[in-house]
């Protein structure tokens, strides 16, 4: 299937950690991505993880991949107000250049 | 880093007219570009895949004759919305895969807001 699912909203306080979750259905996915979209703007690539990895850390961002459960998460440490945006997970299928996107999670960071 | 630009950033047109949106890769050659459509508070819907020098591949349900895509060079793809109607109003985003390197990175343009009156 082509379903990539995310929860629609997440609200956290500034300084807390945020965890955004994503599930996908296609076991042939090779790369999994997290993108950030600010209002009225395009998508900014945050990070990605190859399907044979379990974890990837990049400064405040930690990506965890559970391939058995087809579950991907993005943890943002020390969340700031500037992190408020919509976060999309996306998967790239084996042998295809197409990317399938989740519905996006709107992160609201309260001061 | 890889930068993708779009022009115009927003456009208002009258029903029945055609609108062209340009997508450019500024500092790299893009053998493959994608066109997406995004409705308010919704995810991106892939419209078509555009390869330089060949015809675009459209996703199911996307009208080829209405959304004309041309990928004339390795740095430019255009999307023309022909005979636009109010239901075509949307946010159109292009993206490109960096050619000559591993193609796992996809970079997005800033989007074009189309409003058809």
Short mmCIF file of N, CA and C in Angstrom, two decimals, chain B residues 11-60:
data_model
loop_
_atom_site.label_atom_id
_atom_site.label_comp_id
_atom_site.label_asym_id
_atom_site.label_seq_id
_atom_site.Cartn_x
_atom_site.Cartn_y
_atom_site.Cartn_z
N UNK B 11 0.54 33.62 -7.72
CA UNK B 11 -0.08 34.14 -8.94
C UNK B 11 -1.59 34.05 -8.81
N UNK B 12 -2.24 35.09 -9.32
CA UNK B 12 -3.69 35.13 -9.38
C UNK B 12 -4.06 35.22 -10.84
N UNK B 13 -4.95 34.36 -11.29
CA UNK B 13 -5.35 34.42 -12.69
C UNK B 13 -6.86 34.24 -12.80
N UNK B 14 -7.38 34.61 -13.95
CA UNK B 14 -8.81 34.48 -14.19
C UNK B 14 -9.13 33.11 -14.73
N UNK B 15 -10.30 32.66 -14.43
CA UNK B 15 -10.76 31.36 -14.91
C UNK B 15 -10.70 31.31 -16.43
N UNK B 16 -10.15 30.22 -16.96
CA UNK B 16 -10.05 30.04 -18.40
C UNK B 16 -8.69 30.38 -18.97
N UNK B 17 -7.87 31.06 -18.20
CA UNK B 17 -6.53 31.42 -18.68
C UNK B 17 -5.54 30.33 -18.28
N UNK B 18 -4.32 30.42 -18.85
CA UNK B 18 -3.27 29.44 -18.54
C UNK B 18 -2.18 30.12 -17.72
N UNK B 19 -1.55 29.34 -16.88
CA UNK B 19 -0.50 29.85 -16.00
C UNK B 19 0.70 28.92 -16.07
N UNK B 20 1.89 29.50 -16.20
CA UNK B 20 3.12 28.71 -16.23
C UNK B 20 3.91 28.93 -14.96
N UNK B 21 4.36 27.84 -14.37
CA UNK B 21 5.18 27.89 -13.16
C UNK B 21 6.54 27.28 -13.49
N UNK B 22 7.60 27.97 -13.12
CA UNK B 22 8.95 27.48 -13.40
C UNK B 22 9.60 26.92 -12.14
N UNK B 23 10.36 25.87 -12.36
CA UNK B 23 11.12 25.25 -11.27
C UNK B 23 12.57 25.13 -11.74
N UNK B 24 13.48 25.71 -10.99
CA UNK B 24 14.89 25.70 -11.39
C UNK B 24 15.78 25.12 -10.30
N UNK B 25 16.73 24.32 -10.71
CA UNK B 25 17.79 23.90 -9.78
C UNK B 25 18.94 24.88 -9.99
N UNK B 26 19.33 25.57 -8.93
CA UNK B 26 20.24 26.70 -9.09
C UNK B 26 21.71 26.29 -9.10
N UNK B 27 22.07 25.28 -8.36
CA UNK B 27 23.50 24.98 -8.23
C UNK B 27 23.80 23.51 -8.48
N UNK B 28 22.90 22.85 -9.19
CA UNK B 28 23.14 21.45 -9.51
C UNK B 28 22.30 21.09 -10.72
N UNK B 29 22.64 19.97 -11.32
CA UNK B 29 21.86 19.48 -12.45
C UNK B 29 20.86 18.45 -11.95
N UNK B 30 19.64 18.64 -12.33
CA UNK B 30 18.56 17.77 -11.85
C UNK B 30 18.04 16.93 -13.00
N UNK B 31 18.40 15.67 -12.99
CA UNK B 31 17.91 14.80 -14.05
C UNK B 31 16.43 14.47 -13.85
N UNK B 32 15.98 14.52 -12.61
CA UNK B 32 14.59 14.21 -12.32
C UNK B 32 14.00 15.29 -11.43
N UNK B 33 12.85 15.78 -11.83
CA UNK B 33 12.12 16.74 -11.01
C UNK B 33 10.71 16.21 -10.79
N UNK B 34 10.12 16.61 -9.70
CA UNK B 34 8.78 16.18 -9.36
C UNK B 34 7.89 17.40 -9.17
N UNK B 35 6.63 17.24 -9.48
CA UNK B 35 5.64 18.28 -9.21
C UNK B 35 4.59 17.72 -8.25
N UNK B 36 4.36 18.50 -7.19
CA UNK B 36 3.39 18.14 -6.17
C UNK B 36 2.33 19.22 -6.06
N UNK B 37 1.22 18.79 -5.54
CA UNK B 37 0.15 19.74 -5.25
C UNK B 37 -0.22 19.55 -3.78
N UNK B 38 -0.41 20.65 -3.09
CA UNK B 38 -0.73 20.57 -1.68
C UNK B 38 -1.97 21.40 -1.39
N UNK B 39 -2.99 20.73 -0.86
CA UNK B 39 -4.20 21.43 -0.45
C UNK B 39 -4.03 21.89 0.99
N UNK B 40 -4.81 22.90 1.40
CA UNK B 40 -4.67 23.42 2.76
C UNK B 40 -4.77 22.32 3.81
N UNK B 41 -3.80 22.34 4.71
CA UNK B 41 -3.77 21.41 5.85
C UNK B 41 -3.72 19.95 5.40
N UNK B 42 -3.21 19.72 4.21
CA UNK B 42 -3.09 18.35 3.73
C UNK B 42 -1.67 18.08 3.27
N UNK B 43 -1.43 16.82 2.98
CA UNK B 43 -0.10 16.43 2.58
C UNK B 43 0.13 16.72 1.10
N UNK B 44 1.31 16.39 0.65
CA UNK B 44 1.65 16.61 -0.75
C UNK B 44 1.13 15.47 -1.60
N UNK B 45 0.55 15.82 -2.72
CA UNK B 45 0.10 14.82 -3.66
C UNK B 45 1.02 14.88 -4.88
N UNK B 46 1.68 13.78 -5.17
CA UNK B 46 2.56 13.75 -6.33
C UNK B 46 1.72 13.81 -7.60
N UNK B 47 2.03 14.77 -8.47
CA UNK B 47 1.30 14.92 -9.72
C UNK B 47 2.03 14.20 -10.85
N UNK B 48 3.33 14.42 -10.93
CA UNK B 48 4.06 13.87 -12.06
C UNK B 48 5.55 13.86 -11.78
N UNK B 49 6.23 12.98 -12.49
CA UNK B 49 7.69 12.89 -12.46
C UNK B 49 8.20 13.35 -13.80
N UNK B 50 9.16 14.25 -13.77
CA UNK B 50 9.66 14.88 -14.98
C UNK B 50 11.14 14.55 -15.17
N UNK B 51 11.46 13.92 -16.28
CA UNK B 51 12.85 13.61 -16.60
C UNK B 51 13.31 14.45 -17.78
N UNK B 52 14.50 14.97 -17.68
CA UNK B 52 15.03 15.86 -18.71
C UNK B 52 15.02 15.17 -20.08
N UNK B 53 14.44 15.86 -21.05
CA UNK B 53 14.45 15.37 -22.42
C UNK B 53 13.42 14.32 -22.75
N UNK B 54 12.57 13.97 -21.81
CA UNK B 54 11.54 12.97 -22.11
C UNK B 54 10.20 13.43 -21.56
N UNK B 55 9.17 12.72 -21.94
CA UNK B 55 7.83 13.09 -21.48
C UNK B 55 7.67 12.79 -20.00
N UNK B 56 6.87 13.62 -19.37
CA UNK B 56 6.63 13.42 -17.94
C UNK B 56 5.75 12.20 -17.71
N UNK B 57 5.93 11.60 -16.55
CA UNK B 57 5.09 10.48 -16.14
C UNK B 57 4.10 10.99 -15.12
N UNK B 58 2.81 10.89 -15.45
CA UNK B 58 1.77 11.44 -14.60
C UNK B 58 1.22 10.36 -13.66
N UNK B 59 0.85 10.80 -12.48
CA UNK B 59 0.20 9.89 -11.53
C UNK B 59 -1.26 9.67 -11.95
N UNK B 60 -1.79 8.59 -11.49
CA UNK B 60 -3.17 8.25 -11.83
C UNK B 60 -4.10 9.37 -11.35
#
